[in-house]
PDB file of C-alpha atoms and ligand atoms in Angstrom:
ATOM      1  CA  MET W   1       6.807  11.144   0.062  1.00 79.00           C
ATOM      2  CA  ALA W   2       7.333  14.068   2.308  1.00 90.00           C
ATOM      3  CA  SER W   3       6.988  15.223   5.881  1.00 95.00           C
ATOM      4  CA  LEU W   4       4.881  18.238   6.740  1.00 97.00           C
ATOM      5  CA  SER W   5       4.807  20.469   9.794  1.00 97.00           C
ATOM      6  CA  LEU W   6       1.812  22.641  10.449  1.00 98.00           C
ATOM      7  CA  GLU W   7       2.894  25.117  13.103  1.00 98.00           C
ATOM      8  CA  ASN W   8       0.339  27.369  14.808  1.00 98.00           C
ATOM      9  CA  ILE W   9      -1.557  27.768  11.556  1.00 98.00           C
ATOM     10  CA  CYS W  10      -4.550  30.115  11.487  1.00 98.00           C
ATOM     11  CA  LYS W  11      -6.930  31.068   8.722  1.00 98.00           C
ATOM     12  CA  ILE W  12      -8.834  34.307   9.008  1.00 98.00           C
ATOM     13  CA  TYR W  13     -11.028  34.928   5.952  1.00 97.00           C
ATOM     14  CA  PRO W  14     -11.331  38.484   4.591  1.00 96.00           C
ATOM     15  CA  ASN W  15     -14.705  38.871   6.319  1.00 97.00           C
ATOM     16  CA  GLY W  16     -12.933  38.341   9.662  1.00 97.00           C
ATOM     17  CA  PHE W  17     -14.115  34.761  10.227  1.00 97.00           C
ATOM     18  CA  GLU W  18     -11.464  32.575  11.871  1.00 97.00           C
ATOM     19  CA  ALA W  19     -11.951  29.198  10.185  1.00 98.00           C
ATOM     20  CA  VAL W  20      -8.780  27.512  11.507  1.00 98.00           C
ATOM     21  CA  LYS W  21      -7.251  28.332  14.870  1.00 97.00           C
ATOM     22  CA  ASP W  22      -3.744  27.518  16.038  1.00 97.00           C
ATOM     23  CA  PHE W  23      -3.495  24.250  14.121  1.00 97.00           C
ATOM     24  CA  ASN W  24      -0.453  22.147  15.059  1.00 97.00           C
ATOM     25  CA  LEU W  25       0.329  18.832  13.413  1.00 97.00           C
ATOM     26  CA  GLU W  26       3.368  16.779  12.456  1.00 97.00           C
ATOM     27  CA  ILE W  27       2.908  14.587   9.396  1.00 96.00           C
ATOM     28  CA  ASN W  28       5.565  12.005   8.637  1.00 94.00           C
ATOM     29  CA  ASP W  29       6.697  10.375   5.403  1.00 91.00           C
ATOM     30  CA  LYS W  30       4.094   7.871   4.219  1.00 87.00           C
ATOM     31  CA  ASP W  31       1.523   8.903   6.802  1.00 94.00           C
ATOM     32  CA  PHE W  32      -2.091   8.521   5.804  1.00 97.00           C
ATOM     33  CA  ILE W  33      -3.770  11.309   7.747  1.00 97.00           C
ATOM     34  CA  ILE W  34      -7.542  11.432   8.010  1.00 97.00           C
ATOM     35  CA  PHE W  35      -9.385  14.648   8.859  1.00 97.00           C
ATOM     36  CA  VAL W  36     -12.806  14.135  10.395  1.00 95.00           C
ATOM     37  CA  GLY W  37     -15.279  16.549  11.941  1.00 94.00           C
ATOM     38  CA  PRO W  38     -18.623  18.214  11.305  1.00 94.00           C
ATOM     39  CA  SER W  39     -19.285  20.250   8.197  1.00 93.00           C
ATOM     40  CA  GLY W  40     -17.785  23.734   8.498  1.00 95.00           C
ATOM     41  CA  CYS W  41     -15.094  22.810  11.045  1.00 97.00           C
ATOM     42  CA  GLY W  42     -12.236  23.856   8.747  1.00 97.00           C
ATOM     43  CA  LYS W  43     -11.100  20.638   7.042  1.00 96.00           C
ATOM     44  CA  SER W  44     -11.225  21.960   3.474  1.00 94.00           C
ATOM     45  CA  THR W  45      -9.700  25.273   4.490  1.00 96.00           C
ATOM     46  CA  THR W  46      -6.752  23.411   6.011  1.00 97.00           C
ATOM     47  CA  LEU W  47      -6.310  21.272   2.888  1.00 96.00           C
ATOM     48  CA  ARG W  48      -6.484  24.346   0.673  1.00 95.00           C
ATOM     49  CA  MET W  49      -3.811  26.090   2.734  1.00 97.00           C
ATOM     50  CA  ILE W  50      -1.559  23.042   2.440  1.00 97.00           C
ATOM     51  CA  ALA W  51      -2.131  22.974  -1.330  1.00 94.00           C
ATOM     52  CA  GLY W  52      -1.364  26.682  -1.623  1.00 95.00           C
ATOM     53  CA  LEU W  53      -4.854  27.556  -2.853  1.00 92.00           C
ATOM     54  CA  GLU W  54      -5.547  29.708   0.187  1.00 95.00           C
ATOM     55  CA  ASP W  55      -3.191  32.045   2.047  1.00 96.00           C
ATOM     56  CA  ILE W  56      -2.062  31.117   5.541  1.00 98.00           C
ATOM     57  CA  SER W  57      -3.008  33.993   7.866  1.00 98.00           C
ATOM     58  CA  LYS W  58      -0.651  33.073  10.700  1.00 97.00           C
ATOM     59  CA  GLY W  59       1.832  30.313  11.437  1.00 98.00           C
ATOM     60  CA  ASN W  60       4.120  28.241   9.247  1.00 98.00           C
ATOM     61  CA  LEU W  61       3.686  25.349   6.876  1.00 98.00           C
ATOM     62  CA  LYS W  62       6.874  23.360   6.375  1.00 97.00           C
ATOM     63  CA  ILE W  63       7.436  20.666   3.783  1.00 95.00           C
ATOM     64  CA  ASP W  64      10.525  18.596   4.461  1.00 95.00           C
ATOM     65  CA  GLY W  65      11.663  21.222   6.934  1.00 95.00           C
ATOM     66  CA  LYS W  66      11.312  24.228   4.627  1.00 95.00           C
ATOM     67  CA  VAL W  67       8.744  26.968   5.133  1.00 97.00           C
ATOM     68  CA  VAL W  68       6.542  27.056   2.023  1.00 96.00           C
ATOM     69  CA  ASN W  69       3.944  29.691   2.990  1.00 97.00           C
ATOM     70  CA  ASP W  70       4.941  31.851   0.025  1.00 96.00           C
ATOM     71  CA  VAL W  71       5.559  29.033  -2.462  1.00 96.00           C
ATOM     72  CA  GLU W  72       2.950  28.987  -5.239  1.00 93.00           C
ATOM     73  CA  ALA W  73       0.596  26.022  -5.496  1.00 90.00           C
ATOM     74  CA  LYS W  74       2.133  24.789  -8.736  1.00 84.00           C
ATOM     75  CA  ASP W  75       5.593  24.644  -7.154  1.00 89.00           C
ATOM     76  CA  ARG W  76       4.592  22.707  -4.032  1.00 90.00           C
ATOM     77  CA  ASP W  77       4.665  19.196  -5.428  1.00 88.00           C
ATOM     78  CA  ILE W  78       1.229  18.512  -3.989  1.00 92.00           C
ATOM     79  CA  ALA W  79      -1.760  17.109  -5.849  1.00 90.00           C
ATOM     80  CA  MET W  80      -5.335  17.612  -4.739  1.00 88.00           C
ATOM     81  CA  VAL W  81      -8.275  15.421  -5.682  1.00 86.00           C
ATOM     82  CA  PHE W  82     -11.617  17.103  -5.039  1.00 76.00           C
ATOM     83  CA  GLN W  83     -15.027  15.633  -4.402  1.00 68.00           C
ATOM     84  CA  SER W  84     -16.304  17.143  -7.642  1.00 65.00           C
ATOM     85  CA  TYR W  85     -13.815  15.984 -10.198  1.00 70.00           C
ATOM     86  CA  ALA W  86     -13.835  18.574 -12.977  1.00 81.00           C
ATOM     87  CA  LEU W  87     -12.502  16.782 -16.032  1.00 92.00           C
ATOM     88  CA  TYR W  88     -12.093  18.573 -19.351  1.00 94.00           C
ATOM     89  CA  PRO W  89     -15.205  17.471 -21.283  1.00 95.00           C
ATOM     90  CA  HIS W  90     -13.646  17.842 -24.742  1.00 97.00           C
ATOM     91  CA  LEU W  91     -10.507  15.850 -23.956  1.00 97.00           C
ATOM     92  CA  THR W  92     -10.146  12.089 -23.909  1.00 97.00           C
ATOM     93  CA  VAL W  93      -9.219  10.233 -20.746  1.00 97.00           C
ATOM     94  CA  TYR W  94      -5.652  10.065 -22.043  1.00 98.00           C
ATOM     95  CA  ASP W  95      -5.472  13.795 -22.687  1.00 97.00           C
ATOM     96  CA  ASN W  96      -7.175  14.656 -19.412  1.00 96.00           C
ATOM     97  CA  MET W  97      -4.396  12.824 -17.612  1.00 96.00           C
ATOM     98  CA  ALA W  98      -1.672  14.205 -19.874  1.00 97.00           C
ATOM     99  CA  PHE W  99      -2.860  17.819 -19.745  1.00 94.00           C
ATOM    100  CA  GLY W 100      -0.866  19.081 -16.765  1.00 89.00           C
ATOM    101  CA  LEU W 101       2.333  17.429 -17.951  1.00 93.00           C
ATOM    102  CA  LYS W 102       1.944  18.925 -21.433  1.00 94.00           C
ATOM    103  CA  LEU W 103       1.654  22.368 -19.864  1.00 91.00           C
ATOM    104  CA  LYS W 104       4.905  21.696 -18.050  1.00 89.00           C
ATOM    105  CA  LYS W 105       6.492  20.732 -21.380  1.00 93.00           C
ATOM    106  CA  VAL W 106       7.344  17.225 -20.232  1.00 95.00           C
ATOM    107  CA  PRO W 107       8.611  15.224 -23.262  1.00 97.00           C
ATOM    108  CA  LYS W 108       5.883  13.228 -25.012  1.00 97.00           C
ATOM    109  CA  ASP W 109       7.391   9.786 -24.468  1.00 97.00           C
ATOM    110  CA  GLU W 110       7.754  10.501 -20.785  1.00 97.00           C
ATOM    111  CA  ILE W 111       4.137  11.703 -20.587  1.00 98.00           C
ATOM    112  CA  ASP W 112       3.077   8.537 -22.374  1.00 98.00           C
ATOM    113  CA  LYS W 113       4.883   6.345 -19.844  1.00 97.00           C
ATOM    114  CA  LYS W 114       3.358   8.121 -16.875  1.00 96.00           C
ATOM    115  CA  VAL W 115      -0.166   8.115 -18.305  1.00 97.00           C
ATOM    116  CA  ARG W 116       0.039   4.418 -19.125  1.00 97.00           C
ATOM    117  CA  TYR W 117       1.358   3.603 -15.667  1.00 91.00           C
ATOM    118  CA  ALA W 118      -1.494   5.520 -14.015  1.00 91.00           C
ATOM    119  CA  ALA W 119      -4.021   3.941 -16.386  1.00 94.00           C
ATOM    120  CA  LYS W 120      -2.698   0.522 -15.464  1.00 90.00           C
ATOM    121  CA  ILE W 121      -2.941   0.884 -11.725  1.00 84.00           C
ATOM    122  CA  LEU W 122      -6.372   2.529 -11.996  1.00 84.00           C
ATOM    123  CA  ASP W 123      -7.668   0.004 -14.515  1.00 85.00           C
ATOM    124  CA  LEU W 124      -8.347   2.667 -17.148  1.00 93.00           C
ATOM    125  CA  GLU W 125      -6.317   1.136 -19.962  1.00 96.00           C
ATOM    126  CA  LYS W 126      -9.342   0.302 -22.088  1.00 97.00           C
ATOM    127  CA  LEU W 127     -10.934   3.713 -21.608  1.00 98.00           C
ATOM    128  CA  LEU W 128      -8.133   6.006 -22.765  1.00 98.00           C
ATOM    129  CA  ASP W 129      -9.942   7.126 -25.926  1.00 98.00           C
ATOM    130  CA  ARG W 130     -13.232   7.933 -24.235  1.00 97.00           C
ATOM    131  CA  LYS W 131     -14.527  11.380 -23.371  1.00 97.00           C
ATOM    132  CA  PRO W 132     -15.707  11.981 -19.788  1.00 95.00           C
ATOM    133  CA  LYS W 133     -19.412  11.930 -20.710  1.00 95.00           C
ATOM    134  CA  ALA W 134     -18.998   8.303 -21.786  1.00 96.00           C
ATOM    135  CA  LEU W 135     -17.702   7.270 -18.351  1.00 93.00           C
ATOM    136  CA  SER W 136     -19.406   6.198 -15.145  1.00 88.00           C
ATOM    137  CA  GLY W 137     -18.982   8.225 -11.968  1.00 83.00           C
ATOM    138  CA  GLY W 138     -16.407   5.816 -10.618  1.00 83.00           C
ATOM    139  CA  GLN W 139     -14.442   5.846 -13.856  1.00 88.00           C
ATOM    140  CA  ARG W 140     -14.399   9.648 -13.856  1.00 89.00           C
ATOM    141  CA  GLN W 141     -13.210   9.645 -10.303  1.00 86.00           C
ATOM    142  CA  ARG W 142     -10.364   7.333 -11.299  1.00 88.00           C
ATOM    143  CA  VAL W 143      -9.406   9.664 -14.148  1.00 92.00           C
ATOM    144  CA  ALA W 144      -9.313  12.548 -11.679  1.00 90.00           C
ATOM    145  CA  MET W 145      -7.026  10.454  -9.525  1.00 88.00           C
ATOM    146  CA  GLY W 146      -4.951   9.555 -12.576  1.00 91.00           C
ATOM    147  CA  ARG W 147      -4.417  13.214 -13.289  1.00 92.00           C
ATOM    148  CA  ALA W 148      -2.954  13.556  -9.821  1.00 89.00           C
ATOM    149  CA  ILE W 149      -0.871  10.378 -10.041  1.00 89.00           C
ATOM    150  CA  VAL W 150       0.918  11.288 -13.282  1.00 93.00           C
ATOM    151  CA  ARG W 151       2.367  14.317 -11.534  1.00 88.00           C
ATOM    152  CA  GLU W 152       4.040  11.991  -9.027  1.00 86.00           C
ATOM    153  CA  PRO W 153       3.457  14.390  -6.179  1.00 89.00           C
ATOM    154  CA  LYS W 154       5.101  13.965  -2.812  1.00 89.00           C
ATOM    155  CA  VAL W 155       1.793  14.697  -1.130  1.00 93.00           C
ATOM    156  CA  PHE W 156      -1.785  13.811  -2.068  1.00 93.00           C
ATOM    157  CA  LEU W 157      -4.682  15.800  -0.657  1.00 94.00           C
ATOM    158  CA  MET W 158      -8.104  14.233  -1.071  1.00 93.00           C
ATOM    159  CA  ASP W 159     -11.300  15.956  -0.003  1.00 90.00           C
ATOM    160  CA  GLU W 160     -14.061  13.351   0.285  1.00 89.00           C
ATOM    161  CA  PRO W 161     -13.017  11.790  -3.009  1.00 85.00           C
ATOM    162  CA  LEU W 162     -15.483   8.923  -2.740  1.00 85.00           C
ATOM    163  CA  SER W 163     -18.557  10.667  -1.402  1.00 80.00           C
ATOM    164  CA  ASN W 164     -20.315  10.852  -4.775  1.00 73.00           C
ATOM    165  CA  LEU W 165     -19.926   7.155  -5.528  1.00 77.00           C
ATOM    166  CA  ASP W 166     -22.308   4.333  -4.804  1.00 80.00           C
ATOM    167  CA  ALA W 167     -21.501   1.861  -2.039  1.00 85.00           C
ATOM    168  CA  LYS W 168     -19.970  -0.814  -4.245  1.00 82.00           C
ATOM    169  CA  LEU W 169     -17.645   1.593  -6.035  1.00 79.00           C
ATOM    170  CA  ARG W 170     -16.683   3.198  -2.766  1.00 85.00           C
ATOM    171  CA  VAL W 171     -15.405  -0.113  -1.464  1.00 87.00           C
ATOM    172  CA  GLN W 172     -13.543  -0.770  -4.709  1.00 82.00           C
ATOM    173  CA  MET W 173     -11.958   2.693  -4.787  1.00 83.00           C
ATOM    174  CA  ARG W 174     -11.044   2.504  -1.117  1.00 90.00           C
ATOM    175  CA  THR W 175      -8.977  -0.561  -1.895  1.00 88.00           C
ATOM    176  CA  GLU W 176      -7.373   1.219  -4.853  1.00 83.00           C
ATOM    177  CA  ILE W 177      -6.439   4.213  -2.724  1.00 89.00           C
ATOM    178  CA  ALA W 178      -4.862   1.957  -0.111  1.00 91.00           C
ATOM    179  CA  LYS W 179      -2.826   0.256  -2.849  1.00 86.00           C
ATOM    180  CA  LEU W 180      -1.871   3.610  -4.292  1.00 84.00           C
ATOM    181  CA  HIS W 181      -0.580   4.807  -0.963  1.00 90.00           C
ATOM    182  CA  GLU W 182       1.522   1.684  -0.628  1.00 88.00           C
ATOM    183  CA  ARG W 183       2.779   1.654  -4.198  1.00 84.00           C
ATOM    184  CA  LEU W 184       3.664   5.327  -4.491  1.00 81.00           C
ATOM    185  CA  GLY W 185       4.867   5.741  -0.925  1.00 85.00           C
ATOM    186  CA  ALA W 186       3.144   9.119  -0.963  1.00 87.00           C
ATOM    187  CA  THR W 187       2.002  11.080   2.051  1.00 94.00           C
ATOM    188  CA  MET W 188      -1.782  11.271   2.100  1.00 95.00           C
ATOM    189  CA  ILE W 189      -4.121  13.738   3.748  1.00 96.00           C
ATOM    190  CA  TYR W 190      -7.699  12.704   3.354  1.00 96.00           C
ATOM    191  CA  VAL W 191     -11.023  14.170   4.435  1.00 95.00           C
ATOM    192  CA  THR W 192     -13.930  11.826   5.006  1.00 93.00           C
ATOM    193  CA  HIS W 193     -17.139  11.418   6.961  1.00 90.00           C
ATOM    194  CA  ASP W 194     -17.008   7.666   6.530  1.00 89.00           C
ATOM    195  CA  GLN W 195     -15.773   5.791   9.577  1.00 88.00           C
ATOM    196  CA  THR W 196     -14.907   2.670   7.576  1.00 90.00           C
ATOM    197  CA  GLU W 197     -12.685   4.702   5.253  1.00 92.00           C
ATOM    198  CA  ALA W 198     -11.051   6.353   8.239  1.00 93.00           C
ATOM    199  CA  MET W 199     -10.469   2.973   9.934  1.00 92.00           C
ATOM    200  CA  THR W 200      -9.137   1.091   6.937  1.00 92.00           C
ATOM    201  CA  LEU W 201      -7.014   3.803   5.341  1.00 95.00           C
ATOM    202  CA  GLY W 202      -5.767   6.017   8.138  1.00 96.00           C
ATOM    203  CA  THR W 203      -2.548   5.772  10.082  1.00 95.00           C
ATOM    204  CA  LYS W 204      -3.606   8.780  12.124  1.00 96.00           C
ATOM    205  CA  ILE W 205      -6.958  10.472  12.616  1.00 96.00           C
ATOM    206  CA  VAL W 206      -7.281  14.183  13.270  1.00 97.00           C
ATOM    207  CA  VAL W 207     -10.602  15.167  14.815  1.00 96.00           C
ATOM    208  CA  MET W 208     -11.534  18.812  14.221  1.00 96.00           C
ATOM    209  CA  LYS W 209     -14.290  21.000  15.621  1.00 97.00           C
ATOM    210  CA  ASP W 210     -14.867  24.734  15.098  1.00 97.00           C
ATOM    211  CA  GLY W 211     -11.451  25.233  13.504  1.00 97.00           C
ATOM    212  CA  VAL W 212      -9.585  23.514  16.340  1.00 97.00           C
ATOM    213  CA  ILE W 213      -7.952  20.085  16.602  1.00 97.00           C
ATOM    214  CA  GLN W 214      -9.752  18.146  19.303  1.00 96.00           C
ATOM    215  CA  GLN W 215      -7.852  14.900  19.164  1.00 95.00           C
ATOM    216  CA  VAL W 216      -5.131  13.119  17.192  1.00 96.00           C
ATOM    217  CA  ASP W 217      -4.866   9.360  17.511  1.00 95.00           C
ATOM    218  CA  THR W 218      -4.585   6.062  15.659  1.00 94.00           C
ATOM    219  CA  PRO W 219      -7.865   4.656  14.293  1.00 92.00           C
ATOM    220  CA  GLN W 220      -7.562   1.735  16.724  1.00 90.00           C
ATOM    221  CA  ASN W 221      -7.347   3.962  19.791  1.00 91.00           C
ATOM    222  CA  LEU W 222      -9.963   6.380  18.556  1.00 87.00           C
ATOM    223  CA  TYR W 223     -12.688   3.983  17.515  1.00 82.00           C
ATOM    224  CA  ASN W 224     -12.075   0.974  19.744  1.00 77.00           C
ATOM    225  CA  SER W 225     -11.521   2.699  23.044  1.00 66.00           C
ATOM    226  CA  PRO W 226     -14.204   1.898  25.617  1.00 60.00           C
TER     227      PRO W 226
HETATM  228  P1  ADP L 301     -15.236  21.858   6.229  1.00 76.99           P
HETATM  229  O1  ADP L 301     -14.337  21.496   5.092  1.00 76.99           O
HETATM  230  O2  ADP L 301     -14.801  21.247   7.519  1.00 76.99           O
HETATM  231  O3  ADP L 301     -16.680  21.621   5.943  1.00 76.99           O
HETATM  232  P2  ADP L 301     -14.487  24.553   5.534  1.00 76.99           P
HETATM  233  O4  ADP L 301     -13.021  24.603   5.692  1.00 76.99           O
HETATM  234  O5  ADP L 301     -15.044  24.460   4.169  1.00 76.99           O
HETATM  235  O6  ADP L 301     -15.082  23.433   6.477  1.00 76.99           O
HETATM  236  O7  ADP L 301     -15.099  25.859   6.192  1.00 76.99           O
HETATM  237  C1  ADP L 301     -14.744  26.259   7.508  1.00 76.99           C
HETATM  238  C2  ADP L 301     -15.523  27.510   7.900  1.00 76.99           C
HETATM  239  O8  ADP L 301     -15.038  28.623   7.136  1.00 76.99           O
HETATM  240  C3  ADP L 301     -17.016  27.424   7.605  1.00 76.99           C
HETATM  241  O9  ADP L 301     -17.707  28.043   8.667  1.00 76.99           O
HETATM  242  C4  ADP L 301     -17.173  28.215   6.331  1.00 76.99           C
HETATM  243  O10 ADP L 301     -18.449  28.796   6.256  1.00 76.99           O
HETATM  244  C5  ADP L 301     -16.095  29.258   6.451  1.00 76.99           C
HETATM  245  N1  ADP L 301     -15.587  29.720   5.144  1.00 76.99           N
HETATM  246  C6  ADP L 301     -15.143  28.961   4.120  1.00 76.99           C
HETATM  247  N2  ADP L 301     -14.731  29.716   3.099  1.00 76.99           N
HETATM  248  C7  ADP L 301     -14.919  31.001   3.491  1.00 76.99           C
HETATM  249  C8  ADP L 301     -14.694  32.277   2.880  1.00 76.99           C
HETATM  250  N3  ADP L 301     -14.168  32.382   1.665  1.00 76.99           N
HETATM  251  N4  ADP L 301     -15.009  33.384   3.594  1.00 76.99           N
HETATM  252  C9  ADP L 301     -15.517  33.273   4.832  1.00 76.99           C
HETATM  253  N5  ADP L 301     -15.742  32.125   5.472  1.00 76.99           N
HETATM  254  C10 ADP L 301     -15.461  30.995   4.802  1.00 76.99           C
HETATM  255  P1  ADP L 302      -0.687  16.446 -29.655  1.00 76.99           P
HETATM  256  O1  ADP L 302      -0.247  17.215 -28.441  1.00 76.99           O
HETATM  257  O2  ADP L 302       0.257  16.555 -30.798  1.00 76.99           O
HETATM  258  O3  ADP L 302      -2.118  16.648 -30.026  1.00 76.99           O
HETATM  259  P2  ADP L 302      -1.609  13.884 -28.744  1.00 76.99           P
HETATM  260  O4  ADP L 302      -2.131  14.276 -27.410  1.00 76.99           O
HETATM  261  O5  ADP L 302      -2.601  13.680 -29.842  1.00 76.99           O
HETATM  262  O6  ADP L 302      -0.510  14.926 -29.221  1.00 76.99           O
HETATM  263  O7  ADP L 302      -0.755  12.568 -28.612  1.00 76.99           O
HETATM  264  C1  ADP L 302       0.496  12.510 -27.993  1.00 76.99           C
HETATM  265  C2  ADP L 302       0.906  11.041 -27.849  1.00 76.99           C
HETATM  266  O8  ADP L 302       0.110  10.470 -26.848  1.00 76.99           O
HETATM  267  C3  ADP L 302       0.690  10.232 -29.090  1.00 76.99           C
HETATM  268  O9  ADP L 302       1.879  10.055 -29.797  1.00 76.99           O
HETATM  269  C4  ADP L 302       0.215   8.902 -28.575  1.00 76.99           C
HETATM  270  O10 ADP L 302       1.281   7.998 -28.366  1.00 76.99           O
HETATM  271  C5  ADP L 302      -0.337   9.188 -27.220  1.00 76.99           C
HETATM  272  N1  ADP L 302      -1.807   9.138 -27.199  1.00 76.99           N
HETATM  273  C6  ADP L 302      -2.677  10.163 -27.336  1.00 76.99           C
HETATM  274  N2  ADP L 302      -3.935   9.781 -27.175  1.00 76.99           N
HETATM  275  C7  ADP L 302      -3.885   8.446 -26.931  1.00 76.99           C
HETATM  276  C8  ADP L 302      -4.886   7.453 -26.670  1.00 76.99           C
HETATM  277  N3  ADP L 302      -6.182   7.751 -26.616  1.00 76.99           N
HETATM  278  N4  ADP L 302      -4.479   6.209 -26.443  1.00 76.99           N
HETATM  279  C9  ADP L 302      -3.189   5.919 -26.460  1.00 76.99           C
HETATM  280  N5  ADP L 302      -2.200   6.793 -26.712  1.00 76.99           N
HETATM  281  C10 ADP L 302      -2.547   8.046 -26.944  1.00 76.99           C
END
């Protein structure tokens, strides 16, 4: 878990377009932050800046009080789960989850423990030998999540992770994500268009429009106010 401070953050793309304007937000340990807002309002850009995949044009991003603007993505202790979960097609489920840890030269027995733990909480134990093409969409999505979990990041960023799933799986995965948040005590930042996901998962909802924060409130206040 970690706290994050986004202080006057702006993103100006090389073509001059200002996608995020003066973004200010305090995120506490164990928060489950939901970003909502119309397509193109800057949600993904903000996530990518937090992950270190996109430069911050102005302002400061602090993690646990330290400015990390210049810290490389791989050193930020943040995992991102995208909507399109690109698994390695030639690797088994086990090796897809183990891949990042192998690169970091984590000892094999330690990798094994972490992969098995993730497989257990994501109900993938019986699928470890399969290749991605032999999995359903929901199973693939869980592998993508497993890959993030084994890294034990302090912060999870999820960009519409359930939008490609059918309704039944979405409900099932929503429950799993809630459990994950509880179990790992991680700080979550989550983009969704789905009001039910926002209501059931979020501790705080950030409403964006045209690169600007319009409102920050609890789901109860936001959706139940008269
Ligand atoms: P959202 O995730 O809310 O749909 P994005 O963060 O993806 O929004 O995009 C915010 C705005 O920035 C959009 O208008 C988009 O067209 C623009 N944008 C995204 N990437 C780039 C880029 N590389 N260069 C210029 N503009 C971009
Ligand atoms: P290498 O890097 O030498 O190719 P592997 O990835 O084949 O190593 O295996 C490393 C360890 O991970 C093995 O000792 C084994 O315990 C475990 N392992 C690999 N694949 C699986 C699997 N499908 N199911 C269970 N355990 C596996």
